[in-house]
């Protein structure tokens, strides 16, 4: 089986001294491609060189809502210029979105809409962060409709939430969340949506699976996410792996 981790922060400090080992372990399990999103302007500037160091690593540029306090007024225009310059290396715009647990929702909304417009201008999909913000994302999508879909990162929510994203051309990112008993609603949703609407992700070094709480999440665990997904789907593991691999390739042009 072949796997793609559509969302992992391999350039984060947690992997500074151990990334080659982690990638080797992942490759031994059939994981051969990884998508590393942007989170700040300074970090995005380092991503093109980072991707060239590691075969199979793809990159996206974005300003993460977690870091609103760090983003400056000119960061989005600088990010757009950087994205145009490195367009050939980019597979998406993101990580971007709206997080209701972070201050200044109005500023987040404005910044997210600018990301949607940039993705449209570059004919790229989006990698979208959400936390208690499905309604806010919907409002932004009405103001600036996304033209190339993307991935709703770490999807959690109802079937209605899922269907609204699928209608806009998005896929749902399936991560470690589904391994927790408290995620019953999300598991029910992910069991019901079309298999073609799902992609796998770890969010490493964050979002550890159940049983690994407090530990650094690592790239090889995308296979365990896959196993948790297989447990709630009716299709065979082989079919699930093949369809999700193809979906990941198509939505991110890998």
Coordinates of N, CA and C in Angstrom, one line a residue:
X1 N 0.8 -1.2 0.0 CA 0.0 0.0 0.0 C 0.9 1.3 0.0
X2 N 0.4 2.3 -0.6 CA 1.1 3.6 -0.7 C 0.3 4.6 0.0
X3 N 1.0 5.5 0.7 CA 0.3 6.5 1.5 C 1.0 7.9 1.3
X4 N 0.2 8.9 1.4 CA 0.6 10.3 1.4 C 0.1 11.0 2.7
X5 N 1.0 11.6 3.4 CA 0.6 12.4 4.6 C 0.4 13.9 4.0
X6 N -0.9 14.3 4.0 CA -1.2 15.5 3.3 C -1.1 16.7 4.3
X7 N -0.6 16.5 5.5 CA -0.4 17.6 6.4 C 0.5 17.2 7.6
X8 N 1.7 17.7 7.5 CA 2.7 17.4 8.6 C 3.7 18.5 8.6
X9 N 4.1 18.9 9.8 CA 5.1 20.1 10.0 C 6.5 19.5 10.2
X10 N 7.0 18.9 9.2 CA 8.3 18.2 9.3 C 9.5 19.2 9.6
X11 N 9.2 20.5 9.4 CA 10.3 21.5 9.6 C 10.3 22.0 11.0
X12 N 9.4 21.6 11.8 CA 9.3 22.1 13.2 C 10.5 21.6 14.0
X13 N 10.8 22.3 15.1 CA 11.9 22.1 16.0 C 12.0 20.6 16.5
X14 N 10.9 20.0 16.7 CA 10.8 18.7 17.3 C 11.6 17.7 16.4
X15 N 11.7 18.0 15.1 CA 12.3 17.0 14.2 C 13.7 17.5 13.7
X16 N 14.2 18.5 14.4 CA 15.5 19.1 13.9 C 16.6 18.1 13.8
X17 N 16.7 17.2 14.7 CA 17.9 16.3 14.7 C 17.5 14.9 14.3
X18 N 16.2 14.7 14.0 CA 15.8 13.3 13.8 C 15.0 13.0 12.5
X19 N 14.8 14.1 11.7 CA 13.9 13.9 10.5 C 14.3 12.8 9.6
X20 N 15.6 12.7 9.2 CA 16.0 11.6 8.2 C 15.5 10.2 8.8
X21 N 15.7 10.0 10.0 CA 15.3 8.7 10.6 C 13.8 8.5 10.6
X22 N 13.1 9.6 10.9 CA 11.6 9.5 10.8 C 11.1 9.2 9.4
X23 N 11.7 9.8 8.4 CA 11.3 9.7 7.1 C 11.6 8.2 6.6
X24 N 12.7 7.7 7.0 CA 13.1 6.4 6.6 C 12.1 5.4 7.2
X25 N 11.7 5.6 8.5 CA 10.8 4.7 9.1 C 9.4 4.8 8.4
X26 N 9.0 6.0 8.0 CA 7.8 6.2 7.3 C 7.8 5.5 5.9
X27 N 8.9 5.7 5.2 CA 9.1 5.1 3.9 C 9.0 3.5 3.9
X28 N 9.5 3.0 5.0 CA 9.4 1.5 5.1 C 8.0 1.0 5.2
X29 N 7.1 1.9 5.6 CA 5.6 1.5 5.7 C 4.8 1.9 4.5
X30 N 5.5 2.5 3.5 CA 4.8 2.8 2.2 C 4.4 4.3 2.1
X31 N 4.9 5.1 3.1 CA 4.6 6.6 3.0 C 5.7 7.2 2.3
X32 N 5.4 7.8 1.1 CA 6.5 8.3 0.3 C 6.4 9.8 0.0
X33 N 5.3 10.5 0.4 CA 5.1 11.9 0.1 C 4.5 12.6 1.3
X34 N 4.9 13.8 1.5 CA 4.5 14.6 2.7 C 4.2 16.0 2.2
X35 N 3.2 16.7 2.8 CA 2.9 18.1 2.5 C 3.1 18.9 3.7
X36 N 4.0 19.8 3.6 CA 4.4 20.7 4.8 C 3.8 22.1 4.6
X37 N 2.9 22.5 5.4 CA 2.2 23.8 5.2 C 3.0 24.9 5.8
X38 N 2.7 26.1 5.3 CA 3.3 27.3 5.9 C 2.5 27.7 7.2
X39 N 3.2 28.4 8.1 CA 2.5 28.9 9.3 C 2.8 30.4 9.5
X40 N 4.0 30.8 9.2 CA 4.3 32.3 9.3 C 5.1 32.7 8.1
X41 N 5.3 34.0 7.9 CA 6.0 34.4 6.7 C 7.5 34.0 6.8
X42 N 8.1 34.2 7.9 CA 9.5 33.8 8.1 C 9.7 32.3 7.8
X43 N 8.8 31.5 8.3 CA 8.9 30.0 8.1 C 8.7 29.7 6.6
X44 N 7.7 30.4 6.0 CA 7.5 30.1 4.5 C 8.7 30.4 3.7
X45 N 9.5 31.4 4.1 CA 10.7 31.7 3.3 C 11.7 30.6 3.4
X46 N 11.6 29.7 4.4 CA 12.6 28.6 4.5 C 12.1 27.3 3.8
X47 N 10.8 27.3 3.4 CA 10.3 26.0 2.9 C 10.8 25.6 1.6
X48 N 11.0 26.5 0.6 CA 11.5 26.0 -0.7 C 12.9 25.2 -0.6
X49 N 13.8 25.8 0.2 CA 15.1 25.1 0.4 C 14.9 23.8 1.2
X50 N 14.0 23.8 2.2 CA 13.7 22.6 3.0 C 13.2 21.5 2.1
X51 N 12.2 21.8 1.2 CA 11.7 20.8 0.3 C 12.7 20.2 -0.6
X52 N 13.7 21.0 -1.0 CA 14.7 20.5 -1.9 C 15.7 19.5 -1.2
X53 N 15.7 19.6 0.1 CA 16.6 18.7 0.9 C 16.0 17.3 1.0
X54 N 14.7 17.2 0.9 CA 14.0 15.9 1.2 C 13.1 15.5 0.0
X55 N 13.5 14.5 -0.8 CA 12.6 14.0 -1.9 C 11.3 13.6 -1.3
X56 N 10.2 13.9 -2.0 CA 8.9 13.5 -1.6 C 8.2 14.6 -0.7
X57 N 8.9 15.6 -0.3 CA 8.3 16.7 0.5 C 7.8 17.8 -0.4
X58 N 6.5 18.1 -0.2 CA 5.9 19.2 -1.0 C 5.5 20.3 0.0
X59 N 5.3 21.5 -0.5 CA 5.1 22.6 0.4 C 3.9 23.5 0.1
X60 N 3.4 24.2 1.0 CA 2.4 25.2 0.9 C 2.8 26.5 1.7
X61 N 2.3 27.6 1.2 CA 2.5 28.9 1.9 C 1.2 29.4 2.6
X62 N 1.3 29.8 3.9 CA 0.2 30.4 4.5 C 0.5 31.0 5.9
X63 N -0.4 31.8 6.4 CA -0.3 32.4 7.7 C -1.3 31.8 8.6
X64 N -0.8 31.0 9.5 CA -1.7 30.2 10.4 C -2.4 31.1 11.4
X65 N -3.7 30.9 11.7 CA -4.4 31.8 12.7 C -3.8 31.7 14.1
X66 N -3.2 30.6 14.4 CA -2.6 30.5 15.8 C -1.6 31.6 16.0
X67 N -1.0 32.1 14.9 CA 0.2 33.1 15.0 C -0.3 34.5 14.7
X68 N -1.6 34.8 14.9 CA -2.1 36.1 14.6 C -1.3 37.2 15.2
X69 N -0.8 37.0 16.5 CA -0.1 38.0 17.2 C 1.3 38.3 16.6
X70 N 1.8 37.3 15.8 CA 3.1 37.5 15.2 C 3.0 38.1 13.7
X71 N 1.9 37.9 13.1 CA 1.7 38.4 11.7 C 1.7 39.9 11.7
X72 N 2.4 40.5 10.8 CA 2.4 42.0 10.6 C 1.5 42.4 9.5
X73 N 1.2 43.7 9.4 CA 0.3 44.2 8.4 C 0.7 43.8 7.0
X74 N 2.0 43.8 6.7 CA 2.5 43.6 5.4 C 2.7 42.2 5.1
X75 N 2.5 41.3 6.0 CA 2.9 39.9 5.8 C 2.1 39.2 4.7
X76 N 0.9 39.5 4.5 CA 0.1 38.9 3.5 C 0.5 39.3 2.1
X77 N 0.8 40.6 1.9 CA 1.3 41.0 0.6 C 2.7 40.4 0.3
X78 N 3.5 40.3 1.3 CA 4.8 39.7 1.2 C 4.7 38.2 0.9
X79 N 3.7 37.5 1.5 CA 3.5 36.1 1.3 C 3.0 35.9 -0.2
X80 N 2.1 36.8 -0.6 CA 1.6 36.7 -2.0 C 2.8 36.8 -3.0
X81 N 3.7 37.8 -2.8 CA 4.8 37.9 -3.7 C 5.7 36.7 -3.7
X82 N 5.9 36.1 -2.5 CA 6.7 34.9 -2.3 C 6.0 33.7 -3.0
X83 N 4.7 33.7 -2.9 CA 4.0 32.6 -3.5 C 4.1 32.6 -5.1
X84 N 4.0 33.8 -5.6 CA 4.1 34.0 -7.1 C 5.5 33.6 -7.5
X85 N 6.5 33.9 -6.7 CA 7.9 33.6 -7.0 C 8.1 32.1 -7.0
X86 N 7.5 31.4 -6.1 CA 7.8 30.0 -5.9 C 6.6 29.1 -6.4
X87 N 5.8 29.7 -7.3 CA 4.5 29.0 -7.7 C 4.8 27.5 -8.1
X88 N 5.9 27.3 -8.8 CA 6.1 25.9 -9.3 C 6.3 24.9 -8.2
X89 N 6.7 25.4 -7.0 CA 7.0 24.4 -5.9 C 5.8 24.2 -5.1
X90 N 4.8 25.1 -5.2 CA 3.6 25.0 -4.2 C 2.6 24.0 -4.7
X91 N 2.0 23.3 -3.7 CA 0.9 22.4 -4.0 C -0.4 23.0 -3.4
X92 N -0.3 24.0 -2.6 CA -1.5 24.6 -2.0 C -1.1 26.0 -1.3
X93 N -2.2 26.7 -0.9 CA -2.1 27.9 -0.1 C -2.6 27.5 1.3
X94 N -1.8 27.7 2.3 CA -2.2 27.3 3.7 C -1.0 26.9 4.5
X95 N -1.1 26.8 5.7 CA -2.3 26.5 6.5 C -2.9 27.9 6.8
X96 N -4.2 28.0 6.5 CA -4.9 29.2 6.8 C -6.3 28.9 7.3
X97 N -7.0 29.9 7.8 CA -8.3 29.5 8.3 C -8.7 30.4 9.4
X98 N -9.7 30.0 10.2 CA -10.2 30.7 11.3 C -10.3 29.8 12.6
X99 N -9.8 30.4 13.7 CA -9.8 29.6 14.9 C -10.5 30.4 16.0
X100 N -11.7 30.0 16.4 CA -12.5 30.7 17.3 C -11.9 30.8 18.7
X101 N -10.8 30.1 19.0 CA -10.2 30.1 20.3 C -9.0 31.1 20.3
X102 N -8.8 31.8 19.1 CA -7.8 32.8 19.0 C -8.4 34.2 18.9
X103 N -7.8 35.2 19.4 CA -8.4 36.5 19.5 C -8.5 37.1 18.1
X104 N -9.4 38.1 18.0 CA -9.7 39.0 16.8 C -10.2 38.2 15.6
X105 N -11.4 37.8 15.7 CA -12.0 37.0 14.6 C -12.2 37.8 13.4
X106 N -12.4 39.1 13.5 CA -12.6 40.0 12.3 C -11.3 40.0 11.5
X107 N -10.2 40.1 12.2 CA -8.9 40.1 11.5 C -8.6 38.8 10.9
X108 N -8.9 37.7 11.6 CA -8.8 36.4 11.0 C -9.6 36.2 9.8
X109 N -10.8 36.6 9.8 CA -11.7 36.5 8.7 C -11.1 37.2 7.5
X110 N -10.7 38.4 7.7 CA -10.1 39.2 6.6 C -8.9 38.5 6.0
X111 N -8.0 38.0 6.9 CA -6.8 37.4 6.4 C -7.1 36.1 5.7
X112 N -8.1 35.3 6.2 CA -8.5 34.1 5.5 C -9.0 34.4 4.1
X113 N -9.8 35.4 3.9 CA -10.4 35.8 2.6 C -9.2 36.2 1.7
X114 N -8.2 36.8 2.2 CA -7.0 37.1 1.4 C -6.3 35.8 0.9
X115 N -6.3 34.8 1.8 CA -5.7 33.6 1.4 C -6.5 32.9 0.3
X116 N -7.8 33.0 0.4 CA -8.7 32.4 -0.7 C -8.4 33.1 -2.0
X117 N -8.4 34.4 -2.0 CA -8.1 35.2 -3.2 C -6.8 34.8 -3.8
X118 N -5.8 34.6 -3.0 CA -4.4 34.3 -3.5 C -4.5 32.9 -4.1
X119 N -5.1 31.9 -3.4 CA -5.2 30.6 -4.0 C -6.0 30.6 -5.3
X120 N -7.0 31.4 -5.4 CA -7.7 31.6 -6.7 C -6.8 32.2 -7.8
X121 N -6.0 33.2 -7.4 CA -5.2 33.8 -8.4 C -4.1 32.9 -8.9
X122 N -3.6 32.0 -8.1 CA -2.6 31.0 -8.4 C -3.1 29.7 -8.9
X123 N -4.4 29.5 -8.9 CA -5.1 28.2 -9.3 C -4.6 27.1 -8.4
X124 N -4.6 27.4 -7.1 CA -4.1 26.4 -6.1 C -5.2 26.0 -5.1
X125 N -5.2 24.8 -4.6 CA -6.2 24.5 -3.5 C -5.8 25.1 -2.2
X126 N -6.6 25.1 -1.2 CA -6.4 25.6 0.1 C -6.2 24.5 1.1
X127 N -5.4 24.7 2.1 CA -5.3 23.9 3.3 C -5.9 24.7 4.5
X128 N -7.1 24.3 5.0 CA -7.9 25.1 5.8 C -7.9 24.6 7.3
X129 N -7.6 25.5 8.2 CA -7.6 25.2 9.6 C -9.0 25.6 10.2
X130 N -9.6 24.8 11.0 CA -10.8 25.3 11.7 C -10.8 24.8 13.1
X131 N -11.4 25.6 14.0 CA -11.7 25.2 15.4 C -12.9 26.0 15.9
X132 N -14.0 25.3 16.0 CA -15.3 25.9 16.4 C -15.6 27.1 15.4
X133 N -15.3 26.9 14.2 CA -15.5 28.0 13.2 C -16.1 27.6 11.9
X134 N -16.8 26.5 11.8 CA -17.4 26.1 10.5 C -18.3 27.2 10.0
X135 N -19.1 27.9 10.8 CA -19.9 29.0 10.4 C -19.2 30.2 9.8
X136 N -18.0 30.4 10.4 CA -17.2 31.5 10.0 C -16.5 31.2 8.7
X137 N -16.1 30.0 8.5 CA -15.5 29.6 7.2 C -16.5 29.7 6.1
X138 N -17.8 29.3 6.4 CA -18.8 29.4 5.4 C -19.1 30.8 5.0
X139 N -19.0 31.7 6.0 CA -19.2 33.1 5.6 C -18.1 33.6 4.7
X140 N -16.9 33.3 5.0 CA -15.8 33.7 4.2 C -15.9 33.1 2.8
X141 N -16.3 31.8 2.7 CA -16.4 31.2 1.4 C -17.5 31.9 0.5
X142 N -18.5 32.4 1.2 CA -19.6 33.2 0.4 C -19.0 34.5 -0.1
X143 N -18.2 35.1 0.7 CA -17.6 36.4 0.3 C -16.6 36.2 -0.8
X144 N -15.8 35.1 -0.8 CA -14.8 34.9 -1.8 C -14.8 33.4 -2.1
X145 N -15.6 32.9 -3.0 CA -15.7 31.5 -3.3 C -14.4 30.9 -3.8
X146 N -14.0 29.8 -3.1 CA -12.8 29.1 -3.5 C -13.0 28.4 -4.9
X147 N -12.0 28.5 -5.7 CA -12.2 28.0 -7.1 C -11.5 26.6 -7.3
X148 N -10.7 26.2 -6.4 CA -9.9 25.0 -6.6 C -10.0 24.0 -5.4
X149 N -11.0 24.2 -4.5 CA -11.2 23.3 -3.4 C -10.0 23.3 -2.5
X150 N -9.6 22.1 -1.9 CA -8.5 21.9 -1.0 C -8.8 20.9 0.0
X151 N -8.2 21.0 1.2 CA -8.4 20.1 2.3 C -8.8 20.8 3.5
X152 N -9.9 20.3 4.1 CA -10.3 20.8 5.5 C -9.4 20.0 6.5
X153 N -8.4 20.7 7.0 CA -7.4 20.0 7.9 C -8.1 19.5 9.2
X154 N -7.8 18.3 9.6 CA -8.2 17.8 10.9 C -9.7 17.9 11.0
X155 N -10.4 17.5 10.0 CA -11.9 17.7 10.0 C -12.5 17.1 11.2
X156 N -13.4 17.8 11.9 CA -14.3 17.3 12.9 C -15.6 18.0 12.8
X157 N -16.7 17.3 12.8 CA -18.0 17.9 12.7 C -19.0 17.0 12.2
X158 N -20.2 17.5 11.8 CA -21.3 16.8 11.4 C -21.3 16.4 10.0
X159 N -22.2 15.6 9.6 CA -22.4 15.2 8.2 C -22.8 16.5 7.4
X160 N -23.6 17.3 8.0 CA -24.0 18.6 7.3 C -22.8 19.5 7.0
X161 N -21.9 19.6 8.0 CA -20.7 20.3 7.9 C -19.9 19.8 6.7
X162 N -19.7 18.4 6.7 CA -18.9 17.8 5.7 C -19.5 18.0 4.3
X163 N -20.8 17.9 4.2 CA -21.4 18.0 2.9 C -21.2 19.4 2.3
X164 N -21.3 20.4 3.2 CA -21.1 21.8 2.7 C -19.7 22.0 2.2
X165 N -18.7 21.4 2.8 CA -17.3 21.5 2.2 C -17.2 20.7 0.9
X166 N -17.8 19.5 0.9 CA -17.6 18.7 -0.3 C -18.3 19.4 -1.5
X167 N -19.3 20.1 -1.3 CA -20.0 20.8 -2.4 C -19.1 21.9 -3.0
X168 N -18.2 22.4 -2.2 CA -17.2 23.5 -2.6 C -15.9 22.9 -3.2
X169 N -15.9 21.5 -3.3 CA -14.7 20.9 -3.9 C -13.6 20.5 -2.9
X170 N -13.9 20.6 -1.6 CA -12.9 20.2 -0.6 C -12.9 18.7 -0.3
X171 N -11.8 18.3 0.2 CA -11.6 16.9 0.8 C -11.5 17.1 2.3
X172 N -11.8 16.1 3.0 CA -11.7 16.1 4.5 C -10.4 15.4 5.0
X173 N -9.6 16.1 5.8 CA -8.4 15.6 6.3 C -8.7 14.7 7.5
X174 N -8.3 13.5 7.5 CA -8.5 12.5 8.5 C -7.2 12.3 9.3
X175 N -7.3 12.7 10.6 CA -6.1 12.6 11.4 C -6.4 11.8 12.7
X176 N -5.5 12.0 13.7 CA -5.5 11.3 14.9 C -6.8 11.5 15.7
X177 N -7.5 12.5 15.4 CA -8.8 12.8 16.2 C -9.7 11.5 16.2
X178 N -9.7 10.8 15.1 CA -10.7 9.7 15.0 C -10.3 8.5 16.0
X179 N -9.1 8.6 16.6 CA -8.7 7.5 17.5 C -9.3 7.7 18.9
X180 N -9.9 8.8 19.1 CA -10.4 9.1 20.5 C -11.9 8.8 20.7
X181 N -12.3 8.2 21.8 CA -13.7 7.9 22.0 C -14.6 9.1 21.9
X182 N -14.1 10.3 22.3 CA -14.9 11.5 22.3 C -15.3 11.9 20.9
X183 N -14.6 11.4 19.9 CA -14.8 11.8 18.5 C -15.9 11.0 17.8
X184 N -16.9 10.5 18.5 CA -17.9 9.7 17.9 C -18.7 10.3 16.8
X185 N -19.0 11.6 16.9 CA -19.7 12.3 15.8 C -18.9 12.4 14.6
X186 N -17.6 12.7 14.7 CA -16.7 12.8 13.6 C -16.5 11.4 12.9
X187 N -16.4 10.4 13.7 CA -16.2 9.0 13.2 C -17.5 8.6 12.4
X188 N -18.6 9.0 12.9 CA -19.9 8.7 12.2 C -19.9 9.4 10.9
X189 N -19.5 10.6 10.9 CA -19.5 11.4 9.6 C -18.5 10.8 8.6
X190 N -17.3 10.5 9.1 CA -16.3 10.0 8.2 C -16.7 8.6 7.6
X191 N -17.5 7.9 8.4 CA -18.0 6.6 7.9 C -19.1 6.7 6.8
X192 N -19.7 7.9 6.7 CA -20.9 8.1 5.8 C -20.5 8.8 4.5
X193 N -19.5 9.7 4.5 CA -19.2 10.4 3.3 C -18.5 9.5 2.3
X194 N -18.6 10.0 1.0 CA -17.9 9.1 0.0 C -16.4 9.0 0.3
X195 N -15.9 7.8 0.0 CA -14.5 7.5 0.2 C -13.6 8.4 -0.5
X196 N -14.1 8.9 -1.7 CA -13.3 9.8 -2.5 C -13.1 11.2 -1.9
X197 N -13.8 11.4 -0.8 CA -13.7 12.8 -0.2 C -12.7 12.8 0.9
X198 N -11.9 11.7 1.2 CA -11.1 11.7 2.3 C -9.6 11.6 1.9
X199 N -8.8 12.3 2.8 CA -7.3 12.2 2.7 C -6.8 12.0 4.1
X200 N -5.5 11.4 4.2 CA -4.9 11.1 5.5 C -3.9 12.2 5.8
X201 N -3.7 12.4 7.2 CA -2.7 13.4 7.7 C -2.4 13.0 9.1
X202 N -1.2 13.5 9.5 CA -0.8 13.3 10.9 C -0.8 14.6 11.7
X203 N -0.5 15.7 11.0 CA -0.2 17.0 11.7 C 1.0 16.9 12.6
X204 N 1.8 15.9 12.4 CA 3.1 15.8 13.2 C 3.8 17.1 13.1
X205 N 4.4 17.5 14.3 CA 4.5 16.7 15.6 C 3.3 16.9 16.5
X206 N 2.2 17.5 16.1 CA 1.0 17.7 16.9 C 0.0 16.6 16.7
X207 N -1.1 16.7 17.3 CA -2.2 15.8 17.2 C -1.9 14.3 17.3
X208 N -1.3 13.9 18.4 CA -1.0 12.5 18.6 C -2.2 11.7 18.7
X209 N -2.1 10.4 18.3 CA -3.3 9.5 18.4 C -3.5 9.1 19.8
X210 N -4.7 8.5 20.1 CA -5.0 8.0 21.4 C -4.0 6.9 21.7
X211 N -3.5 7.0 23.0 CA -2.4 6.0 23.4 C -1.0 6.6 23.3
X212 N -0.9 7.8 22.6 CA 0.4 8.4 22.5 C 0.3 9.9 23.1
X213 N -0.7 10.1 23.9 CA -0.9 11.5 24.4 C 0.4 11.9 25.1
X214 N 0.8 13.2 24.9 CA 2.0 13.7 25.5 C 3.3 13.4 24.8
X215 N 3.2 12.6 23.7 CA 4.3 12.3 22.9 C 4.3 13.1 21.6
X216 N 5.5 13.3 21.0 CA 5.6 13.9 19.7 C 5.0 13.0 18.7
X217 N 4.1 13.5 17.9 CA 3.5 12.7 16.8 C 4.6 12.6 15.7
X218 N 4.6 11.4 15.0 CA 5.7 11.2 14.0 C 5.1 10.7 12.7
X219 N 5.8 10.9 11.6 CA 5.2 10.7 10.3 C 4.7 9.3 10.0
X220 N 5.4 8.3 10.6 CA 4.9 6.9 10.4 C 3.5 6.6 10.9
X221 N 3.0 7.5 11.7 CA 1.7 7.2 12.3 C 0.5 7.4 11.4
X222 N 0.8 7.9 10.2 CA -0.3 8.0 9.2 C -0.9 6.7 8.9
X223 N -0.1 5.6 9.1 CA -0.6 4.3 8.8 C -1.6 3.9 9.9
X224 N -1.3 4.3 11.2 CA -2.3 4.0 12.2 C -3.6 4.8 12.1
X225 N -3.5 6.1 11.5 CA -4.7 6.8 11.2 C -5.5 6.0 10.2
X226 N -4.8 5.5 9.2 CA -5.4 4.7 8.1 C -6.1 3.5 8.8
X227 N -5.5 2.8 9.7 CA -6.1 1.6 10.3 C -7.4 2.0 11.1
X228 N -7.3 3.2 11.8 CA -8.5 3.6 12.5 C -9.7 3.9 11.5
X229 N -9.3 4.5 10.4 CA -10.3 4.8 9.3 C -10.9 3.5 8.8
X230 N -10.0 2.5 8.5 CA -10.5 1.2 8.0 C -11.5 0.6 9.0
X231 N -11.3 0.8 10.3 CA -12.2 0.2 11.2 C -13.7 0.7 11.2
X232 N -13.8 1.9 10.6 CA -15.2 2.5 10.5 C -15.8 2.5 9.1
X233 N -15.0 2.1 8.1 CA -15.5 2.0 6.7 C -15.9 0.6 6.3
X234 N -16.7 0.5 5.3 CA -17.1 -0.8 4.9 C -16.2 -1.4 3.8
X235 N -15.5 -0.5 3.1 CA -14.6 -1.0 2.0 C -13.4 -1.7 2.5
X236 N -12.8 -2.5 1.6 CA -11.6 -3.2 2.0 C -10.4 -2.3 2.3
X237 N -9.5 -2.6 3.2 CA -8.3 -1.7 3.4 C -7.6 -1.4 2.1
X238 N -7.5 -2.4 1.2 CA -6.8 -2.2 -0.1 C -7.5 -1.1 -0.9
X239 N -8.8 -1.2 -1.0 CA -9.6 -0.2 -1.7 C -9.5 1.2 -1.1
X240 N -9.6 1.2 0.2 CA -9.4 2.5 1.0 C -8.1 3.2 0.7
X241 N -7.0 2.4 0.8 CA -5.7 2.9 0.5 C -5.6 3.5 -0.9
X242 N -6.0 2.7 -1.9 CA -5.9 3.1 -3.3 C -6.7 4.4 -3.6
X243 N -7.9 4.4 -3.1 CA -8.8 5.6 -3.4 C -8.2 6.8 -2.7
X244 N -7.8 6.7 -1.5 CA -7.3 7.9 -0.8 C -6.0 8.4 -1.4
X245 N -5.1 7.4 -1.8 CA -3.9 7.8 -2.4 C -4.2 8.6 -3.7
X246 N -5.1 8.2 -4.5 CA -5.5 8.8 -5.7 C -6.1 10.2 -5.5
X247 N -7.0 10.3 -4.5 CA -7.6 11.5 -4.1 C -6.6 12.6 -3.7
X248 N -5.6 12.1 -2.9 CA -4.6 13.0 -2.4 C -3.7 13.6 -3.6
X249 N -3.4 12.7 -4.5 CA -2.7 13.1 -5.7 C -3.4 14.1 -6.5
X250 N -4.7 13.9 -6.6 CA -5.5 14.8 -7.5 C -5.8 16.1 -6.9
X251 N -6.2 16.2 -5.6 CA -6.6 17.5 -5.0 C -5.3 18.4 -4.9
X252 N -4.1 17.8 -4.7 CA -2.9 18.6 -4.4 C -2.0 18.5 -5.6
X253 N -2.4 17.9 -6.7 CA -1.6 17.8 -7.9 C -0.2 17.2 -7.6
X254 N -0.2 16.1 -6.9 CA 1.1 15.6 -6.5 C 1.6 14.6 -7.6

